[in-house]
Coordinates of N, CA and C in Angstrom, one line a residue:
M1 N 0.8 -1.1 0.1 CA -0.2 0.2 -0.2 C 1.0 1.3 -0.2
D2 N 0.5 2.2 -1.0 CA 1.4 3.3 -0.9 C 0.8 4.5 -0.1
F3 N 1.8 5.6 0.1 CA 1.3 6.7 0.9 C -0.2 7.1 0.9
Q4 N -0.8 7.3 -0.5 CA -1.8 8.2 -0.7 C -2.7 7.0 -0.4
T5 N -2.7 6.0 -0.9 CA -3.6 5.1 -0.5 C -4.2 4.8 0.7
S6 N -2.9 4.7 1.5 CA -3.2 4.3 3.1 C -3.9 5.9 3.7
I7 N -3.4 6.7 3.4 CA -4.2 8.2 3.8 C -5.7 7.9 3.6
N8 N -6.3 7.7 2.5 CA -7.3 7.6 1.8 C -8.1 6.5 2.6
T9 N -7.4 5.3 2.6 CA -8.1 4.2 3.6 C -8.6 4.6 5.1
C10 N -7.9 5.4 5.4 CA -7.7 5.6 7.1 C -8.9 6.5 7.2
F11 N -9.0 7.7 6.4 CA -10.1 8.8 6.4 C -11.4 8.0 5.8
K12 N -11.4 7.0 4.9 CA -12.7 6.2 4.5 C -13.4 5.4 5.9
K13 N -12.1 4.7 6.5 CA -12.6 4.2 7.9 C -12.5 4.8 8.9
Y14 N -12.9 5.9 8.7 CA -12.8 7.4 9.8 C -12.8 6.4 11.3
A15 N -14.2 6.0 11.6 CA -14.4 5.3 13.0 C -14.8 3.9 12.9
V16 N -14.0 3.1 12.0 CA -14.1 1.7 11.9 C -12.9 1.2 12.7
F17 N -13.2 0.5 13.9 CA -12.3 -0.1 14.7 C -12.4 -1.7 14.7
S18 N -13.1 -2.2 13.7 CA -13.0 -3.6 13.4 C -12.3 -3.7 12.0
G19 N -11.8 -5.1 12.0 CA -11.1 -5.3 10.6 C -9.6 -5.1 11.0
R20 N -9.1 -5.1 9.8 CA -7.5 -5.2 9.8 C -6.7 -4.0 9.4
A21 N -5.5 -3.6 9.5 CA -4.7 -2.8 8.9 C -3.3 -3.1 8.6
S22 N -3.0 -3.1 7.4 CA -1.5 -3.7 7.3 C -0.6 -2.6 7.8
R23 N 0.6 -3.3 7.9 CA 1.9 -2.4 8.7 C 1.7 -1.3 8.0
S24 N 2.0 -1.2 6.6 CA 2.3 0.0 5.8 C 1.0 1.1 5.8
E25 N 0.0 0.5 6.0 CA -1.1 1.5 6.2 C -1.0 2.2 7.6
F26 N -0.7 1.5 8.6 CA -0.6 2.1 9.9 C 0.6 3.0 10.1
W27 N 1.8 2.6 9.4 CA 3.1 3.5 9.7 C 2.9 4.7 8.6
F28 N 2.1 4.6 7.5 CA 2.1 5.6 6.7 C 1.2 6.8 7.3
F29 N 0.1 6.1 7.9 CA -0.7 7.4 8.6 C -0.1 7.9 9.6
V30 N 0.7 7.0 10.4 CA 1.9 7.6 11.6 C 2.5 9.2 10.7
L31 N 3.2 8.5 9.6 CA 4.2 9.6 9.2 C 3.4 10.8 8.8
F32 N 1.9 10.6 7.8 CA 1.2 11.6 7.6 C 1.0 12.8 8.8
G33 N 0.5 12.1 9.9 CA 0.4 12.5 11.5 C 1.6 13.7 11.5
I34 N 2.8 13.0 11.7 CA 4.1 13.5 12.0 C 4.3 14.8 11.2
L35 N 4.5 14.8 9.8 CA 4.7 15.7 8.8 C 3.4 16.8 8.6
G36 N 2.2 16.3 8.9 CA 0.9 17.4 8.9 C 1.3 18.3 10.3
G37 N 1.8 17.7 11.4 CA 1.8 18.2 12.6 C 3.4 19.3 12.5
I38 N 4.1 19.0 12.1 CA 5.2 19.7 11.6 C 4.6 21.1 10.5
I39 N 4.0 20.7 9.6 CA 3.6 21.7 8.6 C 2.9 22.6 9.4
T40 N 1.6 22.3 10.0 CA 0.8 23.2 10.8 C 1.4 23.8 12.0
T41 N 2.5 23.4 12.5 CA 3.0 24.1 13.7 C 4.1 25.4 12.7
I42 N 4.6 25.0 11.7 CA 5.6 25.9 10.6 C 4.5 27.0 10.6
I43 N 3.3 26.8 10.1 CA 2.1 27.7 9.7 C 1.8 28.6 11.0
D44 N 1.4 28.1 12.0 CA 1.0 28.7 12.9 C 2.1 29.4 13.5
T45 N 3.2 29.1 13.5 CA 4.4 30.0 13.8 C 4.8 31.2 13.0
M46 N 4.9 30.8 11.8 CA 5.4 31.5 10.6 C 4.5 32.8 10.2
I47 N 3.3 32.3 9.9 CA 2.1 33.0 9.5 C 1.5 33.6 10.5
L48 N 0.7 33.0 11.6 CA 0.1 33.4 12.6 C 1.0 34.1 13.7
G49 N 1.7 33.6 14.0 CA 2.9 34.3 15.0 C 2.6 33.7 16.1
Y50 N 2.0 32.5 16.3 CA 2.0 31.8 17.5 C 3.4 31.3 17.8
T51 N 3.8 30.8 19.1 CA 5.0 30.3 19.4 C 4.8 28.8 19.4
V52 N 5.8 28.2 19.5 CA 5.5 26.7 19.5 C 5.0 26.0 21.0
E53 N 5.6 26.6 21.8 CA 4.9 26.4 23.3 C 3.5 26.8 23.4
E54 N 3.1 27.8 22.8 CA 1.5 28.1 23.0 C 0.6 27.2 22.1
G55 N 1.1 26.8 21.0 CA 0.1 26.2 19.9 C -0.4 27.2 19.1
G56 N -1.2 26.4 18.0 CA -2.0 27.5 17.6 C -2.9 26.9 17.2
P57 N -3.8 27.5 16.3 CA -5.6 26.8 16.1 C -5.4 25.9 14.9
I58 N -4.3 26.0 13.9 CA -4.3 25.2 12.8 C -4.0 23.8 13.2
N59 N -3.0 24.0 14.1 CA -2.4 22.4 14.5 C -3.3 21.9 15.4
L60 N -4.2 22.4 16.3 CA -4.9 22.3 17.2 C -6.3 21.3 16.4
I61 N -6.5 21.9 15.3 CA -7.6 21.6 14.4 C -7.3 20.4 13.4
F62 N -6.2 20.2 13.1 CA -5.4 18.9 12.5 C -5.2 17.8 13.5
S63 N -5.0 18.2 14.6 CA -4.6 17.1 15.9 C -6.2 16.5 16.2
V64 N -6.9 17.4 16.3 CA -8.4 17.0 16.6 C -8.9 15.9 15.5
A65 N -8.8 16.5 14.2 CA -9.2 15.8 13.1 C -8.6 14.4 13.1
L66 N -7.3 14.4 13.6 CA -6.9 13.2 13.3 C -6.8 12.1 14.6
L67 N -7.4 12.5 15.6 CA -7.6 11.8 17.0 C -8.3 10.4 16.8
I68 N -9.6 10.6 16.3 CA -10.4 9.4 16.1 C -9.9 8.4 15.0
P69 N -9.3 9.0 13.8 CA -8.6 7.8 12.8 C -7.4 7.2 13.3
S70 N -6.8 8.2 14.1 CA -5.8 7.4 14.7 C -5.9 6.5 15.6
I71 N -6.8 6.7 16.4 CA -7.4 5.4 17.3 C -7.9 4.3 16.6
A72 N -8.6 4.6 15.5 CA -9.3 3.4 14.8 C -8.2 2.5 14.1
V73 N -7.1 3.2 13.5 CA -6.0 2.5 12.4 C -5.1 1.7 13.8
T74 N -5.1 2.3 15.0 CA -4.0 1.5 15.9 C -5.1 0.2 16.1
A75 N -6.4 0.4 16.2 CA -7.1 -0.8 16.8 C -7.1 -1.9 15.6
R76 N -7.3 -1.6 14.5 CA -7.0 -2.2 13.5 C -5.6 -3.1 13.2
R77 N -4.5 -2.1 13.3 CA -3.5 -2.8 13.1 C -3.1 -3.8 14.4
L78 N -3.6 -3.3 15.7 CA -3.7 -4.7 16.8 C -4.2 -5.8 16.6
H79 N -5.6 -5.5 15.6 CA -6.2 -6.9 15.3 C -5.2 -7.5 14.5
D80 N -4.4 -7.1 13.3 CA -3.9 -7.6 12.4 C -2.8 -8.6 12.9
I81 N -2.3 -8.2 14.0 CA -1.2 -8.8 14.9 C -2.0 -10.1 15.9
D82 N -3.6 -10.1 15.8 CA -4.1 -10.9 16.7 C -4.1 -10.3 18.1
K83 N -4.2 -9.1 18.3 CA -4.5 -8.6 19.7 C -5.7 -7.8 19.7
S84 N -6.2 -7.3 20.9 CA -7.5 -6.8 21.0 C -6.9 -5.2 21.0
G85 N -8.0 -4.3 20.7 CA -7.6 -2.8 20.1 C -7.5 -2.3 21.6
W86 N -8.1 -3.0 22.9 CA -7.7 -2.4 24.0 C -6.3 -2.2 24.3
W87 N -5.5 -3.0 23.4 CA -4.0 -3.0 24.1 C -3.5 -1.4 23.9
Q88 N -4.1 -1.1 22.9 CA -3.5 0.7 22.8 C -3.2 1.5 24.4
L89 N -4.3 1.0 25.3 CA -4.3 1.9 26.6 C -3.1 1.6 27.1
L90 N -2.0 0.7 26.6 CA -0.7 0.6 27.4 C 0.0 2.0 27.2
W91 N -0.3 2.9 26.0 CA 0.5 3.9 25.6 C 0.6 4.8 27.0
F92 N -0.2 4.9 28.0 CA -0.5 5.5 29.1 C 0.7 4.9 30.2
T93 N 1.4 4.2 29.8 CA 2.5 3.6 30.7 C 3.8 3.7 29.6
V94 N 5.0 4.1 30.1 CA 6.0 4.1 29.6 C 6.7 2.9 28.8
I95 N 6.6 1.8 29.6 CA 6.8 0.2 29.1 C 6.0 -0.4 27.9
G96 N 4.7 0.2 28.3 CA 3.7 -0.5 27.7 C 3.8 0.4 26.0
G97 N 4.2 1.6 26.0 CA 4.4 2.5 24.6 C 5.5 1.6 24.1
I98 N 6.3 1.4 24.7 CA 7.8 0.6 23.9 C 7.4 -0.9 23.5
L99 N 6.4 -1.6 24.4 CA 5.7 -2.9 23.6 C 4.8 -2.6 22.5
L100 N 4.1 -1.7 22.5 CA 3.3 -1.4 21.2 C 4.1 -1.1 20.1
I101 N 5.1 -0.3 20.4 CA 5.9 0.0 19.1 C 6.6 -0.8 18.6
I102 N 7.0 -2.2 19.2 CA 7.8 -3.4 19.1 C 6.5 -4.0 18.4
W103 N 5.5 -4.5 18.8 CA 4.3 -5.2 18.0 C 4.2 -4.3 16.8
H104 N 3.8 -3.2 16.5 CA 3.8 -2.5 15.4 C 4.7 -3.0 14.2

């Protein structure tokens, strides 16, 4: 799956928590979130005059728009490796976050 196809798939399955997501679909969506966050932060700081610490409205809107699809694609990716989607609650612990990165 290429970059654009994975982004389209994740937004088509905006709140679908069942099914499976391939490794490339998950990691391309993560890459999209990181690149989008960097770009929106640059727009907020350069054009709108916010500092990085304050955060800006464009980055906030982008982050909120990606919240549900990120949770959904993570649940689908965990299903692909025969784990429950509830395992993503491990992100609240440091050791659990490391374990989830290894699994993905």
